[in-house]
Amino acid sequence: MSRRRIGLYYRCAAFLVKPPMLILFKRDWRGQENIPDHGGFITAVNHNSYLDPLSYAHFQYSTGRVPRFLAKVGLFKRGFVGFMMRRTGQIPVYRESSDAAGAFRAAVDAVNSGECVAFYPEGTLTRDPDLWPMAGKTGAARVALLTHAPVIPVAQWGANEAMPPYAKNHKVRLFPRKTLTVVAGPPVDLSDLYEREPSAEVLRTATERIMDAVTGQLAVIRQQTPPDRRYVYDRDRTEHLEHPEPAGPTAARPESTGPAAPASLKQSKDIKEISE
């Protein structure tokens, strides 16, 4: 199967972005050998800063396998940024509309055509108080089980130190110079699920494996132990972990009583979504 050619507009974007990334940040890149040289594949990436898509894109661009991101449709309407996103073939996600299935079809078609599609399975910046990956949405798993394409877990850290999530005015802290760490792991094994009906249980199992791999890599980067239970975020504030949470902009993680099993998480509306 062929690989996507790096087009003119992608090269122009790299021409604009790479110099400041090289000057302003140090890099710690690992696992590029796990990025497939040919054929379609999926990457599942954690999200803890508005800056980390640039960090991850820089990492993967250097492998010669450029990603197609799933991104909120609103970003495609923002002047120069929107123009470049359209020209570089990024995939718009329409939330809760008749066009929402279009992102799924576009992702499947891209993977089947030999391209890389990058998913942020959490659907948004992590709300976890300690910036660990949250419970994932099932979009990446859906595409993986339909296409049988490899899923490469990618963990990153450091962009959050330069641009902390939810900081007022998105304050940037460039100095002292931060290290942007990006690590790609080996493919997540989902082969035993390929021939099963993609039920909610199967999709959740696949998603849990993907998030376990991403979280495990982040634990190695941070040299810390992740929480036993993943934070569950719902934008409508209607579903959380099994125990009700205090009101507020984000909910605290309940005290853990032991390792969480996939069944301990309520099914959320991500069954119908690709990404947020």
Short mmCIF file of C-alpha atoms in Angstrom, two decimals:
data_model
loop_
_atom_site.label_atom_id
_atom_site.label_comp_id
_atom_site.label_asym_id
_atom_site.label_seq_id
_atom_site.Cartn_x
_atom_site.Cartn_y
_atom_site.Cartn_z
CA MET A 1 0.00 0.00 0.00
CA SER A 2 1.26 3.48 -0.80
CA ARG A 3 2.07 6.29 1.57
CA ARG A 4 0.76 9.82 1.39
CA ARG A 5 2.92 12.33 -0.46
CA ILE A 6 3.80 15.41 1.57
CA GLY A 7 2.02 18.13 -0.37
CA LEU A 8 2.95 21.74 -1.00
CA TYR A 9 0.78 23.23 1.74
CA TYR A 10 2.01 20.75 4.34
CA ARG A 11 5.59 21.70 3.43
CA CYS A 12 4.66 25.39 3.70
CA ALA A 13 3.18 24.79 7.15
CA ALA A 14 6.35 22.98 8.20
CA PHE A 15 8.45 25.84 6.82
CA LEU A 16 6.58 28.26 9.08
CA VAL A 17 6.36 26.11 12.21
CA LYS A 18 9.63 24.18 12.40
CA PRO A 19 12.08 27.09 12.92
CA PRO A 20 10.40 28.48 16.08
CA MET A 21 9.89 24.95 17.42
CA LEU A 22 13.59 24.22 16.96
CA ILE A 23 14.71 27.52 18.45
CA LEU A 24 12.34 27.76 21.41
CA PHE A 25 12.21 24.15 22.59
CA LYS A 26 14.44 21.20 23.27
CA ARG A 27 13.28 17.80 21.97
CA ASP A 28 13.20 14.31 23.41
CA TRP A 29 11.80 12.06 20.67
CA ARG A 30 11.57 8.31 21.04
CA GLY A 31 9.94 5.42 19.22
CA GLN A 32 9.93 6.79 15.68
CA GLU A 33 10.78 3.28 14.54
CA ASN A 34 7.23 2.33 15.57
CA ILE A 35 5.71 4.65 12.95
CA PRO A 36 4.85 2.40 9.96
CA ASP A 37 6.87 3.13 6.85
CA HIS A 38 4.01 2.21 4.50
CA GLY A 39 0.27 1.66 4.70
CA GLY A 40 -2.52 3.31 6.61
CA PHE A 41 -2.41 3.58 10.37
CA ILE A 42 -3.92 5.42 13.33
CA THR A 43 -2.19 7.34 16.07
CA ALA A 44 -3.81 7.89 19.47
CA VAL A 45 -2.31 10.91 21.24
CA ASN A 46 -2.82 12.40 24.71
CA HIS A 47 -3.76 16.09 24.91
CA ASN A 48 -2.62 18.36 27.76
CA SER A 49 -1.84 21.70 26.08
CA TYR A 50 -2.98 23.83 23.16
CA LEU A 51 0.63 23.64 22.04
CA ASP A 52 0.98 19.86 21.92
CA PRO A 53 -0.57 19.35 18.43
CA LEU A 54 2.41 21.30 17.05
CA SER A 55 4.84 19.24 19.12
CA TYR A 56 3.32 15.97 17.93
CA ALA A 57 3.02 17.14 14.31
CA HIS A 58 6.71 18.15 14.32
CA PHE A 59 7.65 14.72 15.65
CA GLN A 60 5.66 12.83 13.06
CA TYR A 61 6.50 15.11 10.13
CA SER A 62 10.13 14.19 10.69
CA THR A 63 9.26 10.52 10.00
CA GLY A 64 7.93 11.37 6.55
CA ARG A 65 4.44 10.13 7.49
CA VAL A 66 2.34 13.25 7.90
CA PRO A 67 -0.83 12.95 10.00
CA ARG A 68 -4.35 14.01 9.17
CA PHE A 69 -5.92 15.40 12.33
CA LEU A 70 -9.57 15.23 13.28
CA ALA A 71 -10.38 18.74 14.48
CA LYS A 72 -13.38 20.82 15.50
CA VAL A 73 -15.10 22.27 12.48
CA GLY A 74 -14.83 25.76 13.97
CA LEU A 75 -11.06 25.70 13.46
CA PHE A 76 -11.58 25.40 9.71
CA LYS A 77 -13.33 28.79 9.69
CA ARG A 78 -10.54 30.77 11.38
CA GLY A 79 -8.72 32.79 8.74
CA PHE A 80 -5.24 31.61 7.84
CA VAL A 81 -5.37 28.66 10.26
CA GLY A 82 -8.58 27.42 8.69
CA PHE A 83 -7.18 27.91 5.20
CA MET A 84 -4.09 25.83 6.00
CA MET A 85 -6.12 23.11 7.70
CA ARG A 86 -8.30 22.74 4.65
CA ARG A 87 -5.35 22.75 2.28
CA THR A 88 -3.37 20.21 4.29
CA GLY A 89 -6.30 17.77 4.32
CA GLN A 90 -7.27 17.82 7.98
CA ILE A 91 -10.67 16.29 8.79
CA PRO A 92 -13.44 18.48 10.25
CA VAL A 93 -15.59 17.04 13.03
CA TYR A 94 -19.20 18.25 13.23
CA ARG A 95 -20.57 17.67 16.70
CA GLU A 96 -24.09 16.31 17.10
CA SER A 97 -25.20 17.11 13.56
CA SER A 98 -26.24 15.25 10.43
CA ASP A 99 -22.68 15.78 9.14
CA ALA A 100 -21.02 14.07 12.12
CA ALA A 101 -20.72 10.72 10.31
CA GLY A 102 -18.67 12.44 7.60
CA ALA A 103 -15.61 12.53 9.84
CA PHE A 104 -15.85 8.80 10.42
CA ARG A 105 -16.12 8.06 6.71
CA ALA A 106 -13.25 10.43 5.90
CA ALA A 107 -11.05 8.79 8.56
CA VAL A 108 -11.80 5.30 7.28
CA ASP A 109 -11.18 6.34 3.67
CA ALA A 110 -7.89 8.01 4.61
CA VAL A 111 -6.59 4.95 6.47
CA ASN A 112 -7.69 2.62 3.67
CA SER A 113 -5.81 4.89 1.24
CA GLY A 114 -2.57 4.43 3.13
CA GLU A 115 -2.63 7.59 5.23
CA CYS A 116 -2.19 8.31 8.94
CA VAL A 117 -5.15 9.63 10.88
CA ALA A 118 -4.35 11.17 14.27
CA PHE A 119 -6.94 10.87 17.03
CA TYR A 120 -7.05 12.63 20.37
CA PRO A 121 -9.20 9.97 22.04
CA GLU A 122 -9.96 12.13 25.07
CA GLY A 123 -11.84 14.50 22.75
CA THR A 124 -10.54 17.64 24.44
CA LEU A 125 -7.78 18.89 26.73
CA THR A 126 -7.53 16.65 29.75
CA ARG A 127 -9.49 17.76 32.79
CA ASP A 128 -7.61 15.37 35.02
CA PRO A 129 -6.18 17.42 37.92
CA ASP A 130 -2.74 15.88 37.39
CA LEU A 131 -2.93 15.95 33.57
CA TRP A 132 -3.16 12.18 33.10
CA PRO A 133 -5.15 10.97 30.08
CA MET A 134 -8.89 10.82 30.66
CA ALA A 135 -11.23 8.03 29.59
CA GLY A 136 -11.17 7.85 25.81
CA LYS A 137 -13.91 8.16 23.27
CA THR A 138 -14.39 5.25 20.92
CA GLY A 139 -13.68 6.88 17.55
CA ALA A 140 -10.13 5.54 17.15
CA ALA A 141 -11.27 2.06 18.14
CA ARG A 142 -14.15 2.16 15.65
CA VAL A 143 -11.86 3.04 12.76
CA ALA A 144 -9.23 0.52 13.86
CA LEU A 145 -11.70 -2.36 14.10
CA LEU A 146 -13.19 -1.55 10.71
CA THR A 147 -9.89 -1.09 8.85
CA HIS A 148 -7.67 -3.50 10.87
CA ALA A 149 -5.03 -0.77 10.69
CA PRO A 150 -2.33 -0.54 13.37
CA VAL A 151 -2.99 1.84 16.26
CA ILE A 152 0.20 3.57 17.43
CA PRO A 153 -0.07 5.03 20.96
CA VAL A 154 1.70 8.36 21.33
CA ALA A 155 2.39 10.02 24.68
CA GLN A 156 3.73 13.54 25.06
CA TRP A 157 4.76 15.83 27.87
CA GLY A 158 6.39 19.25 28.14
CA ALA A 159 4.09 21.39 26.01
CA ASN A 160 1.91 21.72 29.11
CA GLU A 161 4.82 23.35 30.92
CA ALA A 162 5.24 25.93 28.17
CA MET A 163 1.50 26.52 27.75
CA PRO A 164 -0.46 25.13 30.72
CA PRO A 165 -4.00 24.04 29.88
CA TYR A 166 -6.72 26.46 30.93
CA ALA A 167 -4.22 29.12 31.97
CA LYS A 168 -5.68 32.60 31.75
CA ASN A 169 -5.05 34.16 28.35
CA HIS A 170 -3.22 30.96 27.34
CA LYS A 171 -0.08 32.37 28.93
CA VAL A 172 3.10 31.01 27.33
CA ARG A 173 6.15 30.24 29.51
CA LEU A 174 9.04 29.84 27.11
CA PHE A 175 11.93 30.32 29.50
CA PRO A 176 13.77 28.49 30.80
CA ARG A 177 13.65 26.51 27.57
CA LYS A 178 11.29 23.54 27.88
CA THR A 179 11.79 20.00 26.59
CA LEU A 180 8.98 18.61 24.43
CA THR A 181 8.93 14.85 24.88
CA VAL A 182 7.06 12.70 22.36
CA VAL A 183 7.13 8.89 22.50
CA ALA A 184 5.51 6.53 19.99
CA GLY A 185 4.95 3.00 21.21
CA PRO A 186 4.44 -0.31 19.43
CA PRO A 187 1.00 -1.01 17.92
CA VAL A 188 -1.82 -1.85 20.32
CA ASP A 189 -2.92 -5.47 19.80
CA LEU A 190 -6.62 -5.49 18.87
CA SER A 191 -6.46 -8.56 16.61
CA ASP A 192 -8.69 -10.68 18.85
CA LEU A 193 -11.48 -8.11 18.40
CA TYR A 194 -11.41 -7.84 14.60
CA GLU A 195 -14.01 -10.53 13.92
CA ARG A 196 -16.34 -9.58 16.77
CA GLU A 197 -19.43 -7.46 16.40
CA PRO A 198 -18.46 -3.84 17.28
CA SER A 199 -20.78 -3.64 20.26
CA ALA A 200 -20.44 -1.02 22.98
CA GLU A 201 -18.54 -3.56 25.09
CA VAL A 202 -16.08 -4.40 22.30
CA LEU A 203 -15.52 -0.73 21.47
CA ARG A 204 -14.92 0.07 25.13
CA THR A 205 -12.48 -2.83 25.47
CA ALA A 206 -10.50 -1.64 22.45
CA THR A 207 -10.55 1.94 23.70
CA GLU A 208 -9.35 0.89 27.14
CA ARG A 209 -6.40 -0.96 25.60
CA ILE A 210 -5.49 2.10 23.57
CA MET A 211 -5.73 4.44 26.56
CA ASP A 212 -3.78 1.97 28.73
CA ALA A 213 -0.94 2.05 26.20
CA VAL A 214 -0.91 5.85 25.99
CA THR A 215 -1.08 6.21 29.77
CA GLY A 216 1.66 3.62 30.30
CA GLN A 217 4.01 5.50 28.01
CA LEU A 218 3.24 8.77 29.74
CA ALA A 219 3.99 7.14 33.09
CA VAL A 220 7.46 6.22 31.78
CA ILE A 221 8.04 9.78 30.55
CA ARG A 222 6.94 11.31 33.86
CA GLN A 223 8.44 8.52 35.99
CA GLN A 224 5.26 8.51 38.04
CA THR A 225 2.44 6.06 38.71
CA PRO A 226 -0.86 6.96 37.01
CA PRO A 227 -4.13 6.85 38.96
CA ASP A 228 -6.03 3.58 39.19
CA ARG A 229 -9.12 5.13 37.65
CA ARG A 230 -9.29 7.42 34.67
CA TYR A 231 -11.11 10.71 34.90
CA VAL A 232 -14.32 10.74 32.86
CA TYR A 233 -15.35 14.02 31.30
CA ASP A 234 -18.73 14.79 29.80
CA ARG A 235 -19.35 18.23 28.36
CA ASP A 236 -23.00 18.13 29.39
CA ARG A 237 -22.04 17.19 32.95
CA THR A 238 -24.52 14.32 32.90
CA GLU A 239 -22.20 11.32 33.18
CA HIS A 240 -19.12 10.74 35.31
CA LEU A 241 -17.60 7.94 37.28
CA GLU A 242 -19.99 5.77 39.22
CA HIS A 243 -20.05 8.13 42.21
CA PRO A 244 -21.55 11.62 41.84
CA GLU A 245 -19.06 14.47 41.74
CA PRO A 246 -19.13 17.92 43.34
CA ALA A 247 -20.44 20.75 41.18
CA GLY A 248 -17.84 22.97 39.53
CA PRO A 249 -15.99 23.54 36.28
CA THR A 250 -14.25 20.18 36.64
CA ALA A 251 -14.94 17.26 38.90
CA ALA A 252 -12.36 15.75 41.21
CA ARG A 253 -11.47 12.10 40.77
CA PRO A 254 -13.12 9.99 43.48
CA GLU A 255 -10.89 8.08 45.82
CA SER A 256 -9.80 4.83 44.25
CA THR A 257 -10.75 1.54 45.83
CA GLY A 258 -8.52 -0.46 43.52
CA PRO A 259 -7.76 -0.86 39.83
CA ALA A 260 -10.62 0.18 37.60
CA ALA A 261 -12.16 -2.30 35.22
CA PRO A 262 -13.69 -1.12 31.96
CA ALA A 263 -17.12 -2.11 33.29
CA SER A 264 -16.78 0.48 36.05
CA LEU A 265 -17.06 3.27 33.50
CA LYS A 266 -20.46 4.37 32.31
CA GLN A 267 -21.00 4.29 28.58
CA SER A 268 -20.96 7.86 27.34
CA LYS A 269 -22.20 9.46 24.17
CA ASP A 270 -18.85 8.88 22.52
CA ILE A 271 -20.35 5.73 20.99
CA LYS A 272 -21.86 8.17 18.51
CA GLU A 273 -18.82 10.39 18.16
CA ILE A 274 -15.44 10.26 16.47
CA SER A 275 -13.70 13.07 18.30
CA GLU A 276 -14.47 16.36 19.98
#
